[in-house]
Coordinates of C-alpha atoms in Angstrom, one line a residue:
M292 CA -15.4 -14.1 -15.6
N293 CA -15.8 -10.8 -13.8
T294 CA -14.0 -9.8 -10.6
I295 CA -17.0 -10.3 -8.2
K296 CA -17.8 -13.7 -9.6
L297 CA -14.2 -14.8 -9.3
L298 CA -14.0 -13.5 -5.8
F299 CA -16.9 -15.6 -4.5
I300 CA -16.0 -18.7 -6.4
S301 CA -12.6 -18.3 -4.8
V302 CA -14.3 -18.0 -1.4
A303 CA -16.1 -21.2 -2.0
L304 CA -13.1 -23.1 -3.3
M305 CA -11.0 -21.9 -0.4
S306 CA -13.3 -23.4 2.1
L307 CA -10.5 -25.5 3.6
M308 CA -10.4 -23.2 6.5
A309 CA -11.8 -22.1 9.8
C310 CA -12.3 -18.6 11.3
G311 CA -10.5 -17.6 14.5
E312 CA -12.2 -16.2 17.5
D313 CA -12.3 -12.5 18.2
Q314 CA -11.3 -11.7 14.7
G315 CA -13.0 -10.4 11.5
P316 CA -14.7 -7.1 10.7
G317 CA -13.8 -4.3 13.1
A318 CA -11.3 -6.4 15.1
A319 CA -8.4 -4.3 14.1
A320 CA -10.0 -1.0 14.8
N321 CA -8.4 -0.4 18.3
E322 CA -4.9 -1.4 17.0
V323 CA -5.3 0.8 13.9
A324 CA -6.5 3.7 16.1
K325 CA -3.1 3.7 17.8
L326 CA -1.3 4.3 14.5
D327 CA -0.8 7.6 12.6
T328 CA -2.3 6.6 9.3
N329 CA -1.5 10.2 8.1
T330 CA 2.0 8.9 7.5
P331 CA 2.9 6.4 4.8
D332 CA 4.5 3.9 7.3
G333 CA 1.5 4.3 9.7
A334 CA -0.9 3.5 6.8
F335 CA 1.1 0.5 5.8
K336 CA 1.2 -0.8 9.4
A337 CA -2.6 -0.4 9.6
V338 CA -2.9 -2.8 6.6
V339 CA -0.6 -5.3 8.4
A340 CA -2.6 -5.0 11.6
S341 CA -5.9 -5.6 9.8
L342 CA -4.5 -8.7 8.1
R343 CA -3.3 -9.9 11.6
S344 CA -6.9 -9.6 12.8
N345 CA -8.6 -11.0 9.7
D346 CA -10.3 -7.7 9.4
L347 CA -10.8 -7.2 5.7
K348 CA -13.2 -4.3 6.1
T349 CA -10.6 -2.2 8.0
M350 CA -7.9 -3.3 5.7
I351 CA -9.8 -2.1 2.6
Q352 CA -10.8 1.1 4.2
T353 CA -7.2 1.9 5.3
S354 CA -5.6 0.7 2.0
M355 CA -7.8 2.6 -0.4
S356 CA -8.8 6.1 -1.1
E357 CA -12.4 7.0 -0.7
E358 CA -12.8 7.0 -4.5
Q359 CA -11.2 3.6 -4.8
Y360 CA -13.4 2.2 -2.0
N361 CA -16.6 3.5 -3.6
E362 CA -15.6 2.1 -7.0
L363 CA -15.0 -1.4 -5.4
V364 CA -18.4 -1.3 -3.7
A365 CA -20.1 -0.2 -7.0
E366 CA -18.3 -3.0 -8.9
F367 CA -19.5 -5.5 -6.2
E368 CA -23.1 -4.3 -6.6
K369 CA -22.9 -4.5 -10.4
G370 CA -21.4 -7.9 -10.3
K371 CA -24.3 -9.4 -8.2
A372 CA -26.4 -9.2 -11.4
T373 CA -24.1 -11.7 -13.1
Q374 CA -25.5 -15.2 -13.4
F375 CA -23.3 -18.1 -12.1
S376 CA -23.1 -21.0 -14.6
Q377 CA -24.8 -24.2 -13.8
S378 CA -21.4 -25.9 -13.7
D379 CA -20.1 -23.4 -11.1
E380 CA -23.2 -23.9 -9.0
M381 CA -23.1 -27.6 -9.1
Q382 CA -19.4 -27.7 -8.2
F383 CA -20.0 -25.5 -5.2
Q384 CA -23.0 -27.5 -4.0
Q385 CA -21.1 -30.8 -4.4
M386 CA -18.1 -29.4 -2.5
M387 CA -20.1 -27.9 0.4
G388 CA -22.3 -31.1 0.6
M389 CA -19.2 -33.3 0.9
L390 CA -17.6 -31.0 3.5
T391 CA -20.7 -30.7 5.7
S392 CA -21.9 -34.3 5.5
E393 CA -21.9 -36.6 8.5
G394 CA -18.5 -38.3 8.9
A395 CA -16.9 -35.9 6.4
E396 CA -13.5 -35.9 8.0
D397 CA -13.1 -39.7 7.8
T398 CA -14.5 -39.8 4.2
L399 CA -12.2 -37.1 3.0
Y400 CA -9.1 -38.7 4.6
A401 CA -10.0 -42.0 3.0
M402 CA -10.1 -40.2 -0.4
A403 CA -6.8 -38.4 0.3
A404 CA -4.8 -41.4 1.6
P405 CA -3.9 -43.0 -1.8
Q406 CA -2.7 -39.6 -3.1
L407 CA -0.6 -39.1 0.0
E408 CA 1.2 -42.4 -0.6
Q409 CA 2.0 -41.4 -4.2
A410 CA 3.1 -37.9 -3.1
R411 CA 5.4 -39.3 -0.4
A412 CA 7.2 -41.3 -3.1
F413 CA 7.5 -38.4 -5.4
L414 CA 8.4 -35.7 -2.9
P415 CA 12.2 -36.3 -2.5
M416 CA 12.8 -36.0 -6.2
A417 CA 10.6 -32.9 -6.4
L418 CA 12.6 -31.2 -3.6
M419 CA 15.9 -32.0 -5.3
M420 CA 14.7 -30.3 -8.5
G421 CA 12.7 -27.6 -6.8
K422 CA 15.3 -24.8 -6.2
D423 CA 16.6 -24.9 -9.7
Q424 CA 13.1 -24.8 -11.1
I425 CA 12.1 -21.9 -8.9
S426 CA 15.2 -20.0 -9.8
Q427 CA 14.6 -20.5 -13.5
M428 CA 10.9 -19.4 -13.3
V429 CA 11.8 -16.3 -11.3
Q430 CA 14.6 -15.2 -13.5
S431 CA 12.4 -15.6 -16.6
N432 CA 9.7 -13.4 -15.1
G433 CA 10.2 -10.0 -16.7
M434 CA 7.9 -8.3 -14.3
L435 CA 10.3 -8.6 -11.4
D436 CA 13.3 -6.4 -10.9
Q437 CA 16.6 -7.7 -9.7
A438 CA 15.8 -7.2 -6.0
Q439 CA 12.4 -8.8 -6.3
Q440 CA 13.9 -11.8 -8.1
E441 CA 16.6 -12.3 -5.4
S442 CA 13.9 -12.1 -2.7
A443 CA 11.6 -14.6 -4.5
I444 CA 14.5 -17.0 -5.1
K445 CA 15.5 -16.7 -1.4
V446 CA 12.0 -17.4 -0.2
G447 CA 11.5 -20.3 -2.7
G448 CA 14.7 -21.9 -1.4
A449 CA 13.6 -21.5 2.2
V450 CA 10.3 -23.1 1.5
I451 CA 12.0 -26.1 -0.2
D452 CA 14.3 -26.5 2.8
W453 CA 11.4 -26.2 5.2
V454 CA 9.3 -28.8 3.4
G455 CA 12.3 -31.2 3.4
E456 CA 12.6 -30.8 7.2
N457 CA 8.9 -31.3 8.0
D458 CA 6.6 -34.2 7.4
I459 CA 3.9 -32.3 5.7
L460 CA 2.3 -35.4 4.2
S461 CA 1.8 -37.3 7.5
E462 CA -1.6 -38.6 8.6
E463 CA -1.7 -36.3 11.5
V464 CA -1.1 -33.1 9.4
T465 CA -3.5 -34.2 6.7
K466 CA -6.3 -34.9 9.2
G467 CA -5.7 -31.5 10.8
A468 CA -6.0 -29.8 7.5
I469 CA -9.2 -31.8 6.7
A470 CA -10.6 -30.8 10.1
A471 CA -10.1 -27.2 9.2
A472 CA -11.8 -27.7 5.9
V473 CA -14.9 -29.2 7.5
A474 CA -15.1 -26.6 10.2
T475 CA -14.9 -23.8 7.6
A476 CA -17.5 -25.2 5.3
K477 CA -19.9 -25.0 8.3
A478 CA -18.6 -21.5 9.3
L479 CA -19.2 -20.2 5.8
D480 CA -22.8 -21.4 6.0
M481 CA -23.4 -21.1 2.2
K482 CA -25.4 -23.7 0.3
S483 CA -25.5 -21.9 -3.0
L484 CA -23.4 -19.4 -5.0
N485 CA -26.6 -17.5 -5.7
E486 CA -26.6 -16.5 -2.0
V487 CA -24.1 -13.9 -3.0
K488 CA -26.9 -11.9 -4.7
D489 CA -28.5 -11.3 -1.3
M490 CA -25.3 -10.1 0.4
S491 CA -24.3 -6.6 1.2
F492 CA -20.7 -5.6 0.6
D493 CA -20.0 -5.8 4.3
Q494 CA -21.5 -9.3 4.5
A495 CA -19.3 -10.3 1.6
L496 CA -16.3 -9.0 3.6
E497 CA -17.4 -11.2 6.6
K498 CA -17.3 -14.2 4.3
G499 CA -13.8 -13.1 3.2
A500 CA -12.7 -12.8 6.8
V501 CA -13.7 -16.5 7.3
V502 CA -11.5 -17.3 4.3
L503 CA -8.6 -15.3 5.6
G504 CA -8.8 -16.8 9.0
G505 CA -9.1 -20.3 7.4
V506 CA -6.0 -19.7 5.3
K507 CA -4.1 -19.2 8.6
N508 CA -5.6 -22.3 10.2
I509 CA -4.9 -24.5 7.2
M510 CA -1.4 -23.3 7.2
G511 CA -1.2 -23.8 10.9
A512 CA -2.0 -27.5 10.4
Y513 CA 1.2 -27.7 8.4
G514 CA 3.2 -25.8 11.1
I515 CA 3.2 -22.4 9.3
S516 CA 2.1 -19.3 11.2
M517 CA 1.0 -16.5 9.0
D518 CA 0.4 -14.4 12.1
D519 CA 4.0 -14.9 13.2
M520 CA 5.1 -13.7 9.7
L521 CA 2.9 -10.6 10.1
D522 CA 4.2 -10.0 13.6
S523 CA 7.7 -10.0 12.2
V524 CA 7.0 -7.1 9.8
E525 CA 9.2 -4.0 10.4
V526 CA 9.3 -0.8 8.4
S527 CA 12.5 1.3 8.0
N528 CA 14.1 4.0 5.8
V529 CA 10.9 5.9 5.2
Q530 CA 11.4 8.6 2.6
V531 CA 8.7 11.1 1.8
S532 CA 8.7 13.4 -1.3
G533 CA 5.6 15.3 -1.7
E534 CA 2.7 12.9 -2.4
T535 CA 5.0 9.9 -2.9
A536 CA 7.0 7.8 -0.4
T537 CA 9.3 4.8 -0.3
M538 CA 10.2 2.5 2.6
D539 CA 11.8 -0.8 3.3
M540 CA 9.6 -3.6 4.6
T541 CA 11.4 -6.5 6.4
M542 CA 9.7 -9.7 7.5
E543 CA 10.7 -13.3 8.3
L544 CA 9.6 -16.1 6.0
F545 CA 10.5 -19.7 6.7
G546 CA 13.5 -18.6 8.8
E547 CA 14.8 -16.2 6.2
E548 CA 14.7 -12.4 6.6
I549 CA 13.3 -10.8 3.5
T550 CA 13.5 -7.0 2.7
Q551 CA 11.3 -5.5 0.0
A552 CA 10.8 -1.9 -1.1
V553 CA 7.3 -0.5 -0.7
N554 CA 6.1 2.5 -2.7
M555 CA 3.2 4.6 -1.4
V556 CA 1.2 7.5 -2.9
Q557 CA -1.1 10.0 -1.4
K558 CA -4.6 10.2 -2.8
N559 CA -7.0 12.8 -1.5
G560 CA -4.9 13.1 1.6
K561 CA -4.7 9.3 2.2
W562 CA -1.5 7.2 1.9
V563 CA -2.2 4.0 -0.2
S564 CA 0.0 1.5 -2.0
E565 CA 1.2 2.6 -5.4
K566 CA 0.0 -0.6 -7.0

């Protein structure tokens, strides 16, 4: 499955969300204008500000060189010629039909309720085993260095503790999440995956902004604020050497302060992430 097809199936399947007001394309422009994006830390902060505003267009423009951006647009246009499978199309239409039907919130909660009962019975045992399982999985991941493993284990443990302290499977929380799902299905206003073929790249980013805003709202239903996490981001120890730079990024996740090294490179005069 090519990148563009995967992107839009992901948009569809992540429709458990709703877009916030005064956010989306262009919303971060004023904030980004205050930053010196000619510096590596300024460029990094511009990406954070864009995510804070659900502004994927500004995020992409500030986090990619002109060459990378043009390649992404070209890949998108090429990907529009790909045919979605009948199975993908049917799955999308069924999902959107269910989410936008009359009485969808009550119907979906009635479907979820039996699974919630089972999950409540299983959760305590899962939490008891969770930290050890996370630690084992992280330590067996050869793609992470020691510092990254320590951060991942720390965050994983904090998530386990947070889940144990909050009733994430309550009726109130679940209904809030379902309400976000229904609202987003309407906000996306897509009845068929083939509508992607008529979208411009900017229009696709608008749909992506709905998804990003909805991720925040669905997390909010569970008492998690992604915007608070983004607001907690701080950059320090910026070291520039020619066209490369390193810095330390610190943010708060589930009550734990996490510090991660960030590597930047300069491409055509623009600072972008090394990866």
